[in-house]
Amino acid sequence: MSHYDVAVIGSGPAGAMAAYHLAKKGISVIILEKEILPRYKTCGGGLVYRGRRRMPFDIESVVEREFKQINLYFTGDDKVLTSLRDVPVISMVMRDKFDKLLVEKAKGQGTEVKEGHKLTGITFGAISTLHTNQGDFQAKFIVAADGALSPTAKLAGWKETRKLIPALEYEVEVNAEDFARLSSEVRFDMDSVPHGYAWSFPKKNHLSLGIASTRRKKIDLKIYYKKYLEKLGIKEIIGEKAHGYQIPITPRTDGFHRNNVFLIGDAAGFADAVTAEGISNSLWSGELVAEAIFESGLNPEKAGRLYQQKLEKDLLPELHTSQTAARWFYGYRIIRNMLLKRYGDFAMSLMTDLYIGDRSYPKNLMKTIKGKIMEIKNPLM
């Protein structure tokens, strides 16, 4: 039976980057991936610059389009908030190609990859045995990078404490006229669904259109998607593929490591609560877990403490603040619109700075919001 220091379950951005950094440090790593690569992955495919700037290698070969400007639209309001930067705020990728590139880079550092190996069980111990449909493997550490549903987390004993929201994404081929019109901008349309938004991400020769609600309740997103097509002025669809999925927008409340298993990316619940963007934090958490395992000298107990400390330093505080921002942004529409009428350009600039990684969420967000509301109520203050 093959033995490794670390077994990474899942070959998405989180898992591939964890494997890359571990292997680069001389740690033996295997990635167990249930699919055959490259494989389609449901995702809008918008890589924000703060994630791209963390990449230790060039990804230009898999970037289909770059946008230095983003536009924010509001239902029932003619005002459009726009922000422009001198770097690609959002880079468009197709996840099959993007993930394949990351895995190849991890392999280049010495990572072994087993495709078509679905995890079926784990026998836990100082050295754990991972059972797959094609054989068993042993590892001292297990890194769960198997997405929002994370079978690995369930096998390790985690209960569901994250908030998962519904999303619907379509790969849409439109006529040449519509594509020329809609491929010139990245746009977010707030309130296109109750307590949520829609997006239009132009790829190389088609559009990735999606819709997500931050309320965890039964909702027919297809109805709102049809309305969004009308808003975009799309009358003819040449090809269309729909994919429904869930996005975890709050981190787990019962820890991120146990039984020598470490959770990263969506398995941990690290997507941003305001934007539901998860790639950048997946890349970040993959890097952090690699650092913790290496710095621990392959001591699982010490690695767990280090990983928690690293998460609590920056990533978790950002996520907690983003949850507060999301509650205000989606739950108090009247107050939000009142604030945006006066401070919209400031808010848009702040959000873009977050996208490109020039700043983090303000720690005194509630104080800032309340102060802005008081300024509007008492203009002479």
Short mmCIF file of N, CA, C and O in Angstrom, two decimals, residues 201-266:
data_model
loop_
_atom_site.label_atom_id
_atom_site.label_comp_id
_atom_site.label_asym_id
_atom_site.label_seq_id
_atom_site.Cartn_x
_atom_site.Cartn_y
_atom_site.Cartn_z
N PHE A 201 -20.72 37.08 -16.93
CA PHE A 201 -19.28 36.94 -17.09
C PHE A 201 -18.98 36.49 -18.52
O PHE A 201 -19.24 35.34 -18.89
N PRO A 202 -18.45 37.37 -19.36
CA PRO A 202 -18.12 36.97 -20.73
C PRO A 202 -16.88 36.08 -20.78
O PRO A 202 -15.85 36.41 -20.20
N LYS A 203 -16.99 34.96 -21.46
CA LYS A 203 -15.85 34.08 -21.68
C LYS A 203 -15.36 34.27 -23.12
O LYS A 203 -15.74 35.23 -23.79
N LYS A 204 -14.57 33.35 -23.61
CA LYS A 204 -13.97 33.52 -24.92
C LYS A 204 -15.00 33.63 -26.03
O LYS A 204 -14.92 34.51 -26.89
N ASN A 205 -15.99 32.73 -26.03
CA ASN A 205 -17.00 32.77 -27.10
C ASN A 205 -18.41 32.50 -26.59
O ASN A 205 -19.28 32.14 -27.36
N HIS A 206 -18.62 32.65 -25.28
CA HIS A 206 -19.96 32.50 -24.73
C HIS A 206 -20.06 33.31 -23.44
O HIS A 206 -19.07 33.93 -23.00
N LEU A 207 -21.23 33.32 -22.83
CA LEU A 207 -21.46 34.04 -21.58
C LEU A 207 -21.72 33.05 -20.45
O LEU A 207 -22.42 32.05 -20.65
N SER A 208 -21.14 33.31 -19.31
CA SER A 208 -21.52 32.59 -18.09
C SER A 208 -22.48 33.50 -17.34
O SER A 208 -22.09 34.57 -16.85
N LEU A 209 -23.73 33.10 -17.30
CA LEU A 209 -24.76 33.88 -16.62
C LEU A 209 -25.21 33.11 -15.39
O LEU A 209 -25.38 31.89 -15.44
N GLY A 210 -25.41 33.83 -14.31
CA GLY A 210 -25.81 33.13 -13.10
C GLY A 210 -26.66 33.98 -12.19
O GLY A 210 -26.81 35.19 -12.39
N ILE A 211 -27.22 33.32 -11.19
CA ILE A 211 -28.08 34.00 -10.24
C ILE A 211 -27.98 33.26 -8.90
O ILE A 211 -27.90 32.04 -8.86
N ALA A 212 -27.92 34.04 -7.82
CA ALA A 212 -27.77 33.44 -6.49
C ALA A 212 -28.55 34.25 -5.48
O ALA A 212 -28.62 35.49 -5.57
N SER A 213 -29.13 33.56 -4.52
CA SER A 213 -29.85 34.21 -3.43
C SER A 213 -29.15 33.90 -2.12
O SER A 213 -28.74 32.76 -1.88
N THR A 214 -28.99 34.92 -1.26
CA THR A 214 -28.31 34.69 0.01
C THR A 214 -29.25 34.16 1.08
O THR A 214 -28.82 33.94 2.21
N ARG A 215 -30.52 33.97 0.73
CA ARG A 215 -31.47 33.37 1.67
C ARG A 215 -31.52 31.86 1.47
O ARG A 215 -31.70 31.39 0.35
N ARG A 216 -31.37 31.14 2.57
CA ARG A 216 -31.36 29.68 2.48
C ARG A 216 -32.79 29.17 2.59
O ARG A 216 -33.28 28.76 3.63
N LYS A 217 -33.49 29.24 1.48
CA LYS A 217 -34.86 28.74 1.45
C LYS A 217 -35.17 28.30 0.03
O LYS A 217 -34.44 28.61 -0.92
N LYS A 218 -36.26 27.56 -0.10
CA LYS A 218 -36.63 27.05 -1.41
C LYS A 218 -37.03 28.20 -2.31
O LYS A 218 -37.87 29.04 -1.96
N ILE A 219 -36.42 28.26 -3.48
CA ILE A 219 -36.71 29.34 -4.42
C ILE A 219 -36.48 28.82 -5.84
O ILE A 219 -35.54 28.04 -6.08
N ASP A 220 -37.33 29.21 -6.75
CA ASP A 220 -37.19 28.78 -8.14
C ASP A 220 -36.32 29.80 -8.87
O ASP A 220 -36.81 30.79 -9.41
N LEU A 221 -35.03 29.54 -8.89
CA LEU A 221 -34.09 30.48 -9.51
C LEU A 221 -34.28 30.56 -11.01
O LEU A 221 -33.91 31.57 -11.64
N LYS A 222 -34.87 29.54 -11.62
CA LYS A 222 -35.07 29.56 -13.08
C LYS A 222 -35.98 30.71 -13.49
O LYS A 222 -35.80 31.31 -14.56
N ILE A 223 -36.96 31.02 -12.65
CA ILE A 223 -37.87 32.14 -12.96
C ILE A 223 -37.09 33.44 -13.04
O ILE A 223 -37.27 34.24 -13.98
N TYR A 224 -36.21 33.65 -12.07
CA TYR A 224 -35.44 34.89 -12.03
C TYR A 224 -34.36 34.92 -13.11
O TYR A 224 -34.01 35.99 -13.63
N TYR A 225 -33.87 33.75 -13.48
CA TYR A 225 -32.92 33.69 -14.58
C TYR A 225 -33.57 34.12 -15.89
O TYR A 225 -32.99 34.89 -16.67
N LYS A 226 -34.81 33.68 -16.14
CA LYS A 226 -35.52 34.08 -17.35
C LYS A 226 -35.73 35.60 -17.38
O LYS A 226 -35.60 36.24 -18.43
N LYS A 227 -36.05 36.15 -16.21
CA LYS A 227 -36.22 37.60 -16.13
C LYS A 227 -34.89 38.33 -16.40
O LYS A 227 -34.87 39.41 -16.98
N TYR A 228 -33.81 37.71 -15.97
CA TYR A 228 -32.49 38.32 -16.18
C TYR A 228 -32.13 38.33 -17.66
O TYR A 228 -31.56 39.30 -18.16
N LEU A 229 -32.49 37.27 -18.37
CA LEU A 229 -32.27 37.26 -19.81
C LEU A 229 -33.00 38.42 -20.48
O LEU A 229 -32.47 39.07 -21.39
N GLU A 230 -34.23 38.69 -20.02
CA GLU A 230 -35.00 39.81 -20.56
C GLU A 230 -34.30 41.13 -20.24
O GLU A 230 -34.23 42.03 -21.08
N LYS A 231 -33.79 41.25 -19.02
CA LYS A 231 -33.11 42.49 -18.64
C LYS A 231 -31.88 42.72 -19.51
O LYS A 231 -31.57 43.86 -19.88
N LEU A 232 -31.17 41.65 -19.85
CA LEU A 232 -29.99 41.77 -20.68
C LEU A 232 -30.33 41.97 -22.15
O LEU A 232 -29.44 42.25 -22.96
N GLY A 233 -31.59 41.80 -22.49
CA GLY A 233 -32.01 41.98 -23.88
C GLY A 233 -31.67 40.82 -24.77
O GLY A 233 -31.56 40.98 -26.00
N ILE A 234 -31.51 39.62 -24.20
CA ILE A 234 -31.19 38.44 -24.99
C ILE A 234 -32.49 37.80 -25.48
O ILE A 234 -33.31 37.36 -24.69
N LYS A 235 -32.65 37.75 -26.76
CA LYS A 235 -33.88 37.20 -27.34
C LYS A 235 -33.65 35.85 -28.01
O LYS A 235 -34.57 35.06 -28.20
N GLU A 236 -32.40 35.58 -28.39
CA GLU A 236 -32.09 34.33 -29.08
C GLU A 236 -30.96 33.61 -28.36
O GLU A 236 -29.89 34.18 -28.14
N ILE A 237 -31.21 32.38 -27.95
CA ILE A 237 -30.19 31.55 -27.32
C ILE A 237 -29.86 30.39 -28.24
O ILE A 237 -30.73 29.59 -28.59
N ILE A 238 -28.60 30.31 -28.64
CA ILE A 238 -28.16 29.27 -29.56
C ILE A 238 -27.86 27.98 -28.81
O ILE A 238 -28.15 26.88 -29.27
N GLY A 239 -27.25 28.11 -27.64
CA GLY A 239 -26.94 26.94 -26.80
C GLY A 239 -26.97 27.33 -25.34
O GLY A 239 -26.62 28.46 -24.98
N GLU A 240 -27.37 26.39 -24.48
CA GLU A 240 -27.54 26.72 -23.07
C GLU A 240 -27.39 25.47 -22.22
O GLU A 240 -28.03 24.45 -22.48
N LYS A 241 -26.52 25.53 -21.21
CA LYS A 241 -26.33 24.43 -20.28
C LYS A 241 -26.48 24.96 -18.87
O LYS A 241 -25.76 25.88 -18.47
N ALA A 242 -27.39 24.38 -18.11
CA ALA A 242 -27.68 24.84 -16.75
C ALA A 242 -27.00 23.95 -15.71
O ALA A 242 -26.91 22.73 -15.89
N HIS A 243 -26.54 24.58 -14.63
CA HIS A 243 -25.90 23.85 -13.54
C HIS A 243 -26.33 24.49 -12.22
O HIS A 243 -26.07 25.67 -11.98
N GLY A 244 -26.98 23.71 -11.38
CA GLY A 244 -27.35 24.20 -10.06
C GLY A 244 -26.32 23.74 -9.03
O GLY A 244 -25.74 22.66 -9.15
N TYR A 245 -26.09 24.57 -8.04
CA TYR A 245 -25.12 24.20 -7.00
C TYR A 245 -25.36 25.03 -5.75
O TYR A 245 -26.22 25.91 -5.72
N GLN A 246 -24.62 24.71 -4.70
CA GLN A 246 -24.72 25.44 -3.46
C GLN A 246 -23.37 26.08 -3.12
O GLN A 246 -22.31 25.51 -3.43
N ILE A 247 -23.44 27.26 -2.50
CA ILE A 247 -22.23 27.97 -2.12
C ILE A 247 -22.23 28.18 -0.61
O ILE A 247 -23.16 28.78 -0.07
N PRO A 248 -21.21 27.69 0.10
CA PRO A 248 -21.15 27.93 1.54
C PRO A 248 -20.57 29.31 1.83
O PRO A 248 -19.39 29.57 1.57
N ILE A 249 -21.39 30.20 2.38
CA ILE A 249 -20.94 31.59 2.58
C ILE A 249 -20.67 31.91 4.05
O ILE A 249 -20.48 33.08 4.38
N THR A 250 -20.65 30.90 4.90
CA THR A 250 -20.18 31.10 6.27
C THR A 250 -19.26 29.93 6.62
O THR A 250 -19.49 28.80 6.19
N PRO A 251 -18.22 30.19 7.38
CA PRO A 251 -17.31 29.10 7.77
C PRO A 251 -17.94 28.19 8.81
O PRO A 251 -18.88 28.57 9.51
N ARG A 252 -17.41 27.00 8.90
CA ARG A 252 -17.89 26.07 9.92
C ARG A 252 -17.65 26.64 11.32
O ARG A 252 -16.67 27.36 11.54
N THR A 253 -18.53 26.28 12.23
CA THR A 253 -18.41 26.76 13.61
C THR A 253 -17.82 25.71 14.54
O THR A 253 -17.63 25.99 15.73
N ASP A 254 -17.54 24.52 14.03
CA ASP A 254 -17.02 23.45 14.88
C ASP A 254 -15.61 23.03 14.48
O ASP A 254 -15.23 21.87 14.58
N GLY A 255 -14.83 24.01 14.04
CA GLY A 255 -13.42 23.77 13.78
C GLY A 255 -13.10 23.36 12.36
O GLY A 255 -13.99 23.05 11.56
N PHE A 256 -11.80 23.36 12.06
CA PHE A 256 -11.32 23.09 10.71
C PHE A 256 -10.30 21.96 10.67
O PHE A 256 -9.70 21.71 9.64
N HIS A 257 -10.11 21.28 11.81
CA HIS A 257 -9.21 20.12 11.81
C HIS A 257 -9.62 19.17 12.93
O HIS A 257 -10.00 19.57 14.02
N ARG A 258 -9.59 17.88 12.62
CA ARG A 258 -9.86 16.80 13.57
C ARG A 258 -9.45 15.48 12.92
O ARG A 258 -9.46 15.37 11.68
N ASN A 259 -9.08 14.52 13.73
CA ASN A 259 -8.67 13.20 13.20
C ASN A 259 -7.62 13.30 12.11
O ASN A 259 -7.61 12.53 11.16
N ASN A 260 -6.72 14.28 12.26
CA ASN A 260 -5.66 14.53 11.26
C ASN A 260 -6.21 14.97 9.91
O ASN A 260 -5.52 14.90 8.89
N VAL A 261 -7.47 15.42 9.90
CA VAL A 261 -8.11 15.93 8.68
C VAL A 261 -8.20 17.45 8.78
O VAL A 261 -8.63 17.99 9.80
N PHE A 262 -7.82 18.13 7.70
CA PHE A 262 -7.84 19.59 7.65
C PHE A 262 -8.78 20.02 6.52
O PHE A 262 -8.68 19.51 5.40
N LEU A 263 -9.66 20.97 6.81
CA LEU A 263 -10.62 21.46 5.83
C LEU A 263 -10.13 22.76 5.20
O LEU A 263 -9.68 23.67 5.90
N ILE A 264 -10.25 22.86 3.88
CA ILE A 264 -9.88 24.08 3.17
C ILE A 264 -10.95 24.38 2.12
O ILE A 264 -11.80 23.56 1.80
N GLY A 265 -10.90 25.61 1.59
CA GLY A 265 -11.82 26.00 0.52
C GLY A 265 -13.27 25.90 0.91
O GLY A 265 -13.66 26.17 2.05
N ASP A 266 -14.11 25.49 -0.03
CA ASP A 266 -15.56 25.38 0.23
C ASP A 266 -15.88 24.33 1.28
O ASP A 266 -16.90 24.41 1.95
#
